């Protein structure tokens, strides 16, 4: 079958020929492409093969039409800046829907519509929307191409920027198509940038049909459908029925001086530190002793129990779509090294020499142009949008782990939950068992960030960092998590961290970044049984002496707040958690409510 024939003016007719000639497992795909073409009326259809020449042609075309601005070729070879529409700079949670036949399936954590209403609404938007445009068919694989944990999808889009990003973020093209042909199943993602009108924008999911329809945005998680739409919302739904977990987690390997590596998965909400932790460079003394962090993934983790009862994880993605602001040689040298070439930057500022620039890069250069393409004026707006990002292949990261390609995944020793909490929550604590760990995840709170449109800095419950991403009712999701605790399971220990505790002066009390390794070391020693802690009603807390703080200057206030807990304030927190669990009604597993009550009771007893 000559897929090349399907691009060009006769594409739709050629597609029809293909459909009759194709093997049965590709029939459904061809049929769908034809249906979409009939609805959206593109001028051309292009089947993406994922080749270098295709990427070069696409980026060349985008340079010509101004979608991509080439950066300084000496300092940033094969790299570009894309400026998105100023009303299209982040995920849109209020326009994101999960369409299940029963409303309770989607749960109070999702916006809901019936599948029939969802399709009707979206199909009306898609009607004729690709006239004058090319329809790109992107076959992709989430996860190593030969891994049993991986899943395939096909995104149809009219945005070449999306194609270029998907090429970096997923295993895209011929190999994915071959796997789809073999398996006969794939997630369907239909996307159009439409008019980029916030009033005509929806991100809809039909988990029962393994289908996504997204219209009116070209940005990140709204448009790169393999990422949040497939790998979290649809995949979480699949994972529930197939006995695995699809999570908003980084995966890292922590190698100790003895050369042993433990793998850690950590769920922090958007813009709360996953990329940074995944690429951490240990403090000087640790480096000398032989500690090393290996990066497997920075945003999404799929894991399932292996034969030995442990959880094995893969990173379904192949690239990073990372937050630019705050990335510096000091905070995240690995990220900075990764983005020196072959990178697409979105909504960052520019220096006078066409080099990318963002707040916090702190390298002595200064911005000339802001993310909207206007002369930089500090009084007007930041040079880089707070949610500006880089898209780069994971393999370009100096700490990239070869185990990322491991078809079986890596065994997870610890799961870490964490949020952005200016008050109350200590630096780290350990859950006493799996059920307590699930409650700790379910009760996660965090202040909102620029990764989604809406107010920033508002504290909300964001269970397991999945509030915007769980494709079904949270009550059922917590039950699913609890179900992993069964005979033969050797589950990871569960921890909670807070890098963002502030002092009375409003400044962060913990240095964070590389120094977070000190906390990871304690966790791994807890896993191995060689570090101390004190048991408290909220979990096991290290004393300052249990964590290596050599070279870290902490004030008395910092020590008290990072390593202590305020009983009265936690009693209130537990009340809040109880109220939150009750919002889910009788579907909420009783084990979590019993656990919440156990801790609330323990807090009352110790107050006497
Ligand atoms: P998404 O890609 O949106 O899922 O975000 P993420 O969780 O990967 O967050 P990322 O690592 O990009 O960090 C977001 C912001 O938090 C950046 O501005 C970082 O500089 C900042 N940050 C990350 N780690 C730390 C830390 O340990 N301490 C402090 N104070 N800030 C941090
Ligand atoms: C997030 O918001 O958690 C991200 C960026 O990782 S996006 O791809 O837009 O979802
Ligand atoms: Mn994310």
XYZ file of C-alpha atoms and ligand atoms in Angstrom:
651
model
C 0.000 0.000 0.000
C 1.398 3.360 -1.001
C 0.568 5.715 1.782
C 2.331 8.620 0.080
C -0.447 8.509 -2.486
C -2.784 9.693 0.205
C -1.282 13.158 0.320
C -2.150 15.581 -2.431
C -5.371 16.837 -3.966
C -6.710 13.368 -4.730
C -6.130 12.303 -1.202
C -9.662 11.502 -0.308
C -10.171 9.315 -3.372
C -6.809 7.712 -2.824
C -7.847 7.084 0.755
C -10.909 5.257 -0.500
C -8.698 2.954 -2.597
C -6.530 2.356 0.433
C -9.481 1.411 2.548
C -10.431 -1.418 0.227
C -6.861 -2.630 -0.123
C -5.841 -2.407 3.521
C -5.582 -5.294 5.912
C -8.595 -5.614 8.165
C -6.983 -3.989 11.203
C -6.192 -0.882 9.192
C -9.666 -0.797 7.677
C -11.097 0.845 10.753
C -8.382 3.486 10.654
C -8.859 4.253 6.971
C -12.609 4.323 7.427
C -12.272 6.812 10.253
C -9.875 9.049 8.333
C -12.358 9.116 5.454
C -15.269 9.913 7.754
C -13.336 12.780 9.308
C -12.270 14.048 5.886
C -15.890 14.049 4.730
C -16.845 16.071 7.804
C -13.908 18.475 8.047
C -13.271 18.897 4.289
C -9.466 19.255 4.265
C -7.719 20.124 1.000
C -5.106 17.439 1.554
C -4.440 14.361 3.689
C -0.954 13.532 4.861
C -0.104 10.265 6.626
C 2.848 10.957 8.929
C 5.708 8.464 8.721
C 7.783 10.092 11.457
C 10.874 10.425 9.236
C 13.534 13.125 9.504
C 12.706 14.350 6.016
C 9.059 14.764 6.936
C 10.029 16.743 10.055
C 12.380 18.934 8.000
C 9.683 19.604 5.419
C 7.139 20.507 8.095
C 9.433 22.809 10.049
C 10.573 24.400 6.781
C 6.977 25.100 5.835
C 6.272 26.530 9.317
C 9.341 28.765 9.075
C 7.967 30.104 5.813
C 4.505 30.879 7.124
C 5.801 32.297 10.416
C 4.441 29.544 12.702
C 8.026 28.848 13.777
C 10.766 31.446 14.188
C 14.234 29.949 13.831
C 16.522 30.733 16.774
C 20.205 31.673 16.632
C 21.628 28.771 14.610
C 25.000 28.907 16.371
C 23.774 28.760 19.949
C 20.506 26.849 19.320
C 20.778 24.726 16.160
C 17.535 23.334 14.692
C 15.482 25.141 17.334
C 12.471 27.385 17.026
C 10.153 29.709 18.876
C 6.423 29.330 18.423
C 4.106 32.068 19.673
C 0.651 30.705 20.379
C -2.502 32.777 20.202
C -2.471 34.967 23.354
C -5.826 33.465 24.426
C -4.453 29.958 24.013
C -1.615 29.506 26.468
C -2.633 26.706 28.852
C -4.963 23.795 29.475
C -8.623 24.741 29.834
C -10.098 22.660 32.627
C -13.523 24.347 32.480
C -13.856 23.268 28.820
C -12.622 19.700 29.365
C -15.302 16.984 29.497
C -15.567 13.278 30.152
C -18.570 11.880 28.259
C -19.745 8.582 29.750
C -23.192 7.032 29.420
C -23.764 7.428 33.166
C -22.981 10.745 34.851
C -21.719 8.961 37.988
C -19.094 7.154 35.930
C -17.384 10.506 35.264
C -17.951 11.611 38.862
C -18.003 15.014 40.553
C -14.323 15.441 39.567
C -15.192 15.840 35.864
C -17.393 18.007 33.675
C -19.842 15.661 32.025
C -22.076 15.397 28.986
C -23.804 12.387 27.431
C -21.726 10.879 24.623
C -24.510 11.755 22.155
C -24.504 15.425 23.198
C -20.697 15.501 23.200
C -20.446 14.103 19.677
C -23.193 16.399 18.379
C -21.490 19.441 19.783
C -18.050 18.507 18.522
C -19.158 17.313 15.093
C -20.909 20.646 14.535
C -17.630 22.419 15.276
C -15.604 20.106 13.021
C -17.923 20.578 10.053
C -15.864 22.058 7.226
C -13.222 23.286 9.690
C -10.240 21.979 7.680
C -11.098 23.687 4.387
C -7.905 25.082 2.913
C -5.840 23.038 5.374
C -3.988 19.738 5.423
C -5.324 16.905 7.536
C -2.416 15.085 9.172
C -2.804 11.480 10.338
C -0.395 10.784 13.195
C -0.025 7.146 14.276
C 1.824 7.057 17.591
C 2.828 4.658 20.318
C 2.805 5.657 23.979
C 5.696 3.738 25.535
C 8.537 1.640 24.086
C 7.372 0.268 20.762
C 7.806 -3.368 21.878
C 6.511 -3.041 25.442
C 3.401 -4.939 26.521
C 2.623 -1.912 28.716
C 2.522 0.476 25.729
C -0.647 1.558 23.921
C -1.134 3.100 20.490
C -3.247 5.921 19.220
C -3.834 7.953 16.101
C -4.256 11.701 16.206
C -5.841 13.519 13.298
C -4.962 17.213 13.344
C -4.824 20.236 11.066
C -1.876 21.745 12.967
C 1.666 21.111 11.678
C 2.926 22.493 15.018
C 1.074 19.642 16.733
C 2.641 17.136 14.327
C 6.147 18.441 15.074
C 5.513 18.303 18.819
C 3.977 14.825 18.652
C 7.065 13.651 16.778
C 9.197 14.695 19.743
C 6.768 13.652 22.480
C 5.790 10.178 21.187
C 7.107 7.292 19.095
C 5.366 8.484 15.980
C 5.078 7.102 12.463
C 5.682 3.834 10.656
C 6.581 1.633 13.654
C 3.477 2.760 15.530
C 1.309 2.083 12.484
C 2.771 -1.411 12.220
C 1.890 -2.073 15.859
C -1.636 -0.779 15.287
C -1.942 -3.107 12.324
C -0.809 -5.985 14.527
C -3.005 -5.156 17.501
C -6.018 -3.869 15.632
C -6.816 -1.360 18.340
C -5.942 2.275 18.913
C -7.200 5.404 20.639
C -8.771 7.880 18.209
C -7.942 11.534 18.754
C -9.498 14.133 16.506
C -8.094 17.630 16.764
C -8.506 20.944 14.996
C -7.241 24.327 16.013
C -10.511 25.655 14.616
C -10.524 29.427 14.887
C -8.570 29.439 18.208
C -11.634 31.087 19.677
C -11.992 30.466 23.434
C -15.766 30.573 22.887
C -15.517 27.696 20.411
C -13.177 25.419 22.329
C -13.784 22.010 23.918
C -11.630 19.079 24.923
C -13.936 16.031 25.028
C -13.250 12.469 25.998
C -15.342 9.401 25.243
C -13.559 6.751 27.305
C -16.081 4.015 26.488
C -15.215 4.508 22.791
C -11.479 5.175 23.323
C -12.080 8.475 21.525
C -10.999 12.097 22.027
C -12.291 15.184 20.219
C -10.503 18.478 20.766
C -11.346 21.740 19.045
C -10.224 25.360 19.190
C -6.826 25.162 20.945
C -3.331 24.446 19.642
C -1.667 24.401 23.066
C -0.001 21.611 25.046
C -2.329 19.261 26.827
C -5.318 20.545 24.827
C -3.797 19.634 21.472
C -1.010 17.045 21.861
C -3.611 14.347 22.368
C -1.167 11.569 23.227
C -0.306 13.377 26.446
C -3.002 14.228 28.975
C -6.035 13.205 26.862
C -4.809 9.726 25.921
C -2.049 8.836 28.394
C -4.048 10.004 31.430
C -7.795 10.480 30.867
C -8.426 7.614 28.431
C -5.611 5.441 29.802
C -6.771 5.773 33.424
C -10.130 4.437 32.281
C -8.491 1.518 30.423
C -6.103 0.893 33.304
C -8.973 0.478 35.701
C -10.509 -2.352 33.705
C -7.144 -3.927 32.855
C -5.615 -3.781 36.358
C -2.921 -1.134 35.994
C -2.388 2.560 36.835
C -2.007 5.603 34.548
C -0.589 8.427 36.654
C 0.581 12.053 36.489
C 4.009 11.082 37.834
C 7.679 11.505 37.069
C 9.904 8.423 37.241
C 13.538 8.622 38.356
C 16.272 6.198 39.261
C 18.339 7.013 42.342
C 21.745 5.326 42.259
C 23.614 5.123 45.562
C 27.406 4.921 46.015
C 27.173 1.115 46.071
C 25.822 1.268 42.518
C 22.322 0.141 43.483
C 19.458 1.964 41.803
C 16.010 2.439 43.316
C 13.198 3.782 41.143
C 10.832 6.412 42.504
C 7.562 7.679 40.994
C 6.276 11.060 42.155
C 2.949 12.809 41.578
C 3.021 16.599 41.900
C 0.361 18.799 40.284
C 1.144 20.767 37.122
C 4.034 23.200 37.527
C 4.892 21.805 40.974
C 8.306 20.295 40.313
C 8.133 16.965 38.438
C 10.519 17.904 35.615
C 12.940 19.419 38.109
C 12.978 16.410 40.429
C 13.236 13.950 37.523
C 16.447 15.663 36.326
C 17.944 16.464 39.706
C 21.698 16.850 40.038
C 22.853 15.837 43.535
C 24.584 18.400 45.760
C 28.389 18.465 45.433
C 29.175 16.186 48.402
C 26.691 13.569 47.208
C 28.150 13.652 43.707
C 31.605 13.030 45.118
C 30.264 10.091 47.110
C 28.812 8.587 43.912
C 25.108 9.432 44.074
C 23.374 9.857 40.721
C 19.850 10.532 39.506
C 18.655 8.900 36.265
C 15.700 10.370 34.403
C 13.041 7.988 33.079
C 10.089 10.362 32.734
C 8.962 13.804 33.858
C 5.167 13.793 33.592
C 3.385 10.490 33.051
C 3.842 6.999 34.470
C 2.035 3.790 33.558
C 2.571 0.987 36.041
C 1.347 -2.501 36.690
C 2.178 -5.393 39.023
C 4.886 -7.720 37.755
C 5.210 -11.448 38.450
C 7.211 -10.724 41.594
C 4.396 -8.555 43.008
C 6.249 -5.277 42.570
C 4.896 -2.392 40.491
C 6.724 -1.923 37.175
C 6.588 1.460 35.448
C 7.156 2.849 31.977
C 7.197 6.415 30.737
C 4.678 6.449 27.884
C 6.222 9.616 26.459
C 9.395 10.101 24.424
C 9.985 13.792 25.131
C 9.549 16.570 27.661
C 7.046 19.422 27.392
C 8.640 21.310 30.254
C 7.984 24.633 31.988
C 10.650 27.150 30.883
C 10.490 29.897 33.569
C 12.676 29.117 36.544
C 14.913 26.750 34.540
C 18.531 27.792 35.091
C 22.042 26.400 35.306
C 21.547 26.433 39.059
C 18.004 25.015 39.384
C 17.984 22.473 36.534
C 21.248 22.175 34.552
C 20.093 18.946 32.874
C 17.012 20.630 31.428
C 19.096 23.562 30.270
C 21.616 21.238 28.610
C 18.770 19.334 26.930
C 17.355 22.419 25.203
C 20.523 23.697 23.518
C 19.547 22.107 20.183
C 16.618 20.448 18.369
C 14.044 22.110 20.612
C 10.736 23.845 20.039
C 10.129 26.681 22.497
C 6.597 27.982 22.942
C 5.828 31.455 24.316
C 9.260 32.312 25.699
C 10.912 35.711 25.212
C 13.842 36.455 22.896
C 17.144 38.245 23.336
C 18.305 40.729 20.705
C 20.309 37.812 19.163
C 17.282 35.546 18.739
C 18.118 33.371 21.676
C 15.344 32.079 23.941
C 14.907 33.859 27.268
C 12.712 33.411 30.323
C 12.383 34.710 33.842
C 14.765 32.925 36.200
C 17.238 31.812 33.513
C 19.719 34.047 35.376
C 22.657 33.910 32.980
C 23.354 37.601 32.539
C 21.572 37.912 29.180
C 18.489 40.090 28.920
C 15.285 39.954 26.895
C 14.488 42.213 23.954
C 11.144 40.779 22.842
C 8.353 39.322 24.940
C 6.299 36.178 24.247
C 3.737 38.185 22.319
C 6.437 39.492 19.989
C 6.401 43.008 21.416
C 9.445 44.916 22.688
C 10.105 43.757 26.246
C 8.700 46.125 28.865
C 9.059 44.897 32.447
C 6.117 47.052 33.503
C 3.817 45.487 30.938
C 4.230 41.704 31.086
C 6.910 39.109 31.734
C 9.158 38.282 28.778
C 8.146 34.626 28.902
C 4.584 33.531 29.604
C 4.506 31.812 33.053
C 3.353 28.623 31.264
C 5.879 28.922 28.416
C 7.454 25.577 27.575
C 10.143 23.676 25.718
C 9.504 20.508 23.702
C 12.537 18.276 23.499
C 13.410 14.619 23.017
C 14.046 12.832 26.332
C 17.165 11.275 24.830
C 18.816 14.728 24.793
C 18.799 14.875 28.590
C 22.267 14.141 30.049
C 20.644 12.113 32.859
C 18.444 10.097 30.458
C 18.297 6.499 31.642
C 18.756 3.689 29.123
C 16.210 1.778 31.203
C 13.588 4.115 29.704
C 13.522 1.795 26.697
C 13.063 -1.294 28.869
C 9.947 -3.100 27.628
C 9.231 -4.494 31.099
C 9.560 -1.118 32.832
C 11.403 -0.394 36.076
C 10.426 -1.655 39.559
C 9.131 1.142 41.792
C 10.452 1.301 45.378
C 8.674 4.463 46.509
C 5.679 6.535 45.458
C 5.791 10.193 46.411
C 2.868 12.592 46.557
C 3.382 16.312 46.936
C 1.814 19.687 46.493
C 2.471 23.378 46.717
C 1.516 24.136 50.310
C 2.689 27.442 51.815
C 1.569 26.324 55.276
C 0.744 23.265 57.397
C 2.435 20.441 55.466
C 5.944 19.400 56.592
C 8.869 18.716 54.256
C 8.282 14.968 54.215
C 6.366 12.196 55.930
C 5.835 8.515 55.308
C 2.490 6.734 55.156
C 2.262 3.793 57.518
C 0.827 1.384 54.937
C -0.791 1.264 51.485
C -4.284 2.297 52.662
C -2.859 5.266 54.516
C -0.794 6.041 51.406
C -3.894 6.051 49.231
C -5.548 8.456 51.677
C -2.472 10.695 51.623
C -2.729 10.785 47.825
C -6.492 11.294 47.857
C -6.165 14.167 50.328
C -3.468 16.006 48.383
C -3.927 19.740 48.201
C -2.045 22.259 46.141
C -2.141 25.883 45.082
C -3.187 26.336 41.446
C -0.542 27.348 38.860
C -0.315 28.887 35.374
C -0.421 25.422 33.738
C -4.206 25.837 33.484
C -6.214 28.976 32.788
C -7.897 30.567 35.832
C -6.745 31.985 39.151
C -3.220 31.125 40.326
C -2.345 30.401 43.967
C -5.728 29.075 45.086
C -5.506 26.003 47.318
C -7.608 23.102 46.015
C -7.781 19.349 46.488
C -5.835 17.677 43.709
C -5.843 13.955 44.547
C -2.721 12.208 43.253
C -2.199 15.315 41.037
C -4.976 13.822 38.878
C -7.821 16.311 39.450
C -7.676 17.532 35.834
C -6.738 14.147 34.382
C -8.690 11.256 35.913
C -11.040 9.882 33.238
C -13.565 8.488 35.729
C -15.113 8.952 39.165
C -12.449 9.623 41.805
C -14.274 7.373 44.287
C -13.821 4.432 41.892
C -10.254 5.538 41.210
C -9.414 5.388 44.931
C -11.021 1.918 45.107
C -8.856 0.881 42.176
C -5.732 2.120 43.986
C -6.769 0.248 47.150
C -7.269 -2.960 45.129
C -3.517 -3.291 44.505
C -3.035 -4.277 48.156
C -3.590 -8.001 47.823
C -1.872 -11.316 48.539
C 1.523 -11.520 46.889
C 1.805 -7.756 46.321
C 5.120 -6.098 47.232
C 3.975 -2.523 47.048
C 6.192 0.573 47.216
C 6.330 2.679 50.353
C 4.311 5.891 50.058
C 5.588 9.349 51.058
C 4.366 12.938 50.951
C 6.632 15.930 50.338
C 6.247 19.698 50.281
C 9.083 21.707 48.747
C 7.002 24.893 48.934
C 6.492 25.597 52.662
C 6.910 29.304 53.359
C 8.124 31.210 56.390
C 6.575 34.232 58.060
C 8.464 36.398 55.556
C 6.716 34.686 52.639
C 9.925 33.017 51.417
C 10.458 29.296 50.782
C 11.925 27.614 53.868
C 13.525 24.707 51.995
C 16.204 25.309 49.335
C 14.630 22.683 47.057
C 15.941 21.546 43.669
C 19.239 19.596 44.075
C 18.849 19.570 47.846
C 15.667 17.519 47.437
C 18.053 14.590 47.032
C 18.527 14.665 50.807
C 14.859 13.801 51.198
C 15.023 11.092 48.506
C 18.001 9.544 50.304
C 15.986 9.338 53.518
C 13.094 7.693 51.661
C 15.306 5.038 50.111
C 16.917 4.365 53.482
C 13.431 3.950 54.938
C 12.685 1.458 52.171
C 15.885 -0.401 53.054
C 15.150 -0.111 56.778
C 18.221 1.951 57.628
C 16.838 5.395 58.531
C 14.922 6.598 61.562
C 11.707 8.544 61.957
C 9.168 9.281 64.658
C 5.632 7.996 64.414
C 2.983 10.682 64.556
C -0.736 10.542 63.784
C -0.104 11.971 60.289
C 2.671 9.488 59.470
C 6.349 8.864 60.174
C 8.358 12.120 60.245
C 12.146 12.391 60.127
C 13.800 14.455 62.838
C 16.246 16.996 61.420
C 19.052 14.588 62.445
C 17.560 11.740 60.389
C 18.177 13.626 57.140
C 21.633 14.635 55.949
C 21.589 18.440 56.199
C 25.357 18.994 55.857
C 25.843 22.294 54.103
C 22.201 23.379 54.408
C 21.640 26.424 56.587
C 18.180 26.293 58.122
C 16.782 28.855 60.540
C 15.043 27.657 63.716
C 11.740 28.594 62.122
C 12.585 26.450 59.080
C 13.529 23.451 61.262
C 10.340 23.731 63.281
C 8.068 24.080 60.305
C 9.777 21.616 57.958
C 10.167 18.856 60.536
C 7.257 19.421 62.886
C 3.516 19.321 62.741
C 0.826 21.532 64.212
C -1.734 19.249 65.840
C -4.627 21.705 65.916
C -4.110 22.753 62.326
C -3.916 19.098 61.239
C -7.150 18.327 63.112
C -8.793 20.961 60.964
C -7.141 19.531 57.853
C -8.500 16.070 58.669
C -11.992 17.552 59.051
C -11.556 19.127 55.624
C -10.422 15.793 54.183
C -13.462 14.073 55.715
C -15.776 16.640 54.122
C -14.006 16.188 50.791
C -14.369 12.396 50.839
C -18.078 12.801 51.640
C -18.572 14.845 48.466
C -18.321 11.555 46.590
C -21.226 9.974 48.509
C -21.616 6.221 48.982
C -19.227 5.363 46.119
C -16.282 6.518 48.263
C -14.570 3.365 49.599
C -15.245 2.983 53.297
C -11.593 2.001 53.881
C -10.552 5.606 53.184
C -13.162 7.021 55.511
C -12.109 4.593 58.238
C -8.510 5.682 57.689
C -9.427 9.370 57.864
C -11.309 8.698 61.112
C -8.376 6.745 62.556
C -6.049 9.691 62.031
C -8.594 12.242 63.245
C -9.054 10.176 66.440
C -5.302 9.850 66.946
C -4.884 13.611 66.604
C -7.574 14.197 69.241
C -6.032 11.702 71.655
C -2.557 13.166 71.499
C -3.872 16.682 72.100
C -4.741 15.836 75.717
P 4.063 20.235 34.510
O 4.930 20.077 33.313
O 3.092 21.360 34.389
O 3.362 18.967 34.884
O 4.998 20.742 35.717
P 6.109 20.027 36.633
O 5.453 19.350 37.780
O 7.027 19.234 35.804
O 6.881 21.293 37.254
P 8.372 21.841 36.998
O 9.424 20.881 37.431
O 8.440 22.323 35.611
O 8.414 23.069 38.010
C 7.500 24.132 37.943
C 8.021 25.325 38.688
O 8.336 24.979 40.043
C 9.291 25.902 38.077
O 9.203 27.305 38.042
C 10.373 25.444 39.026
O 11.457 26.316 39.042
C 9.657 25.362 40.375
N 10.264 24.340 41.260
C 10.553 23.050 40.910
N 11.140 22.381 41.942
C 11.220 23.276 42.962
C 11.722 23.181 44.304
O 12.232 22.174 44.761
N 11.613 24.321 45.075
C 11.039 25.456 44.592
N 10.978 26.512 45.410
N 10.568 25.584 43.331
C 10.646 24.506 42.526
C 0.547 19.953 32.831
O -0.209 20.938 32.790
O 0.517 19.130 33.771
C 1.537 19.756 31.758
C 1.469 20.624 30.583
O 2.357 18.866 31.858
S 0.215 20.135 29.489
O 0.817 19.350 28.416
O -0.383 21.363 28.919
O -0.763 19.339 30.161
Mn 2.040 17.705 33.787
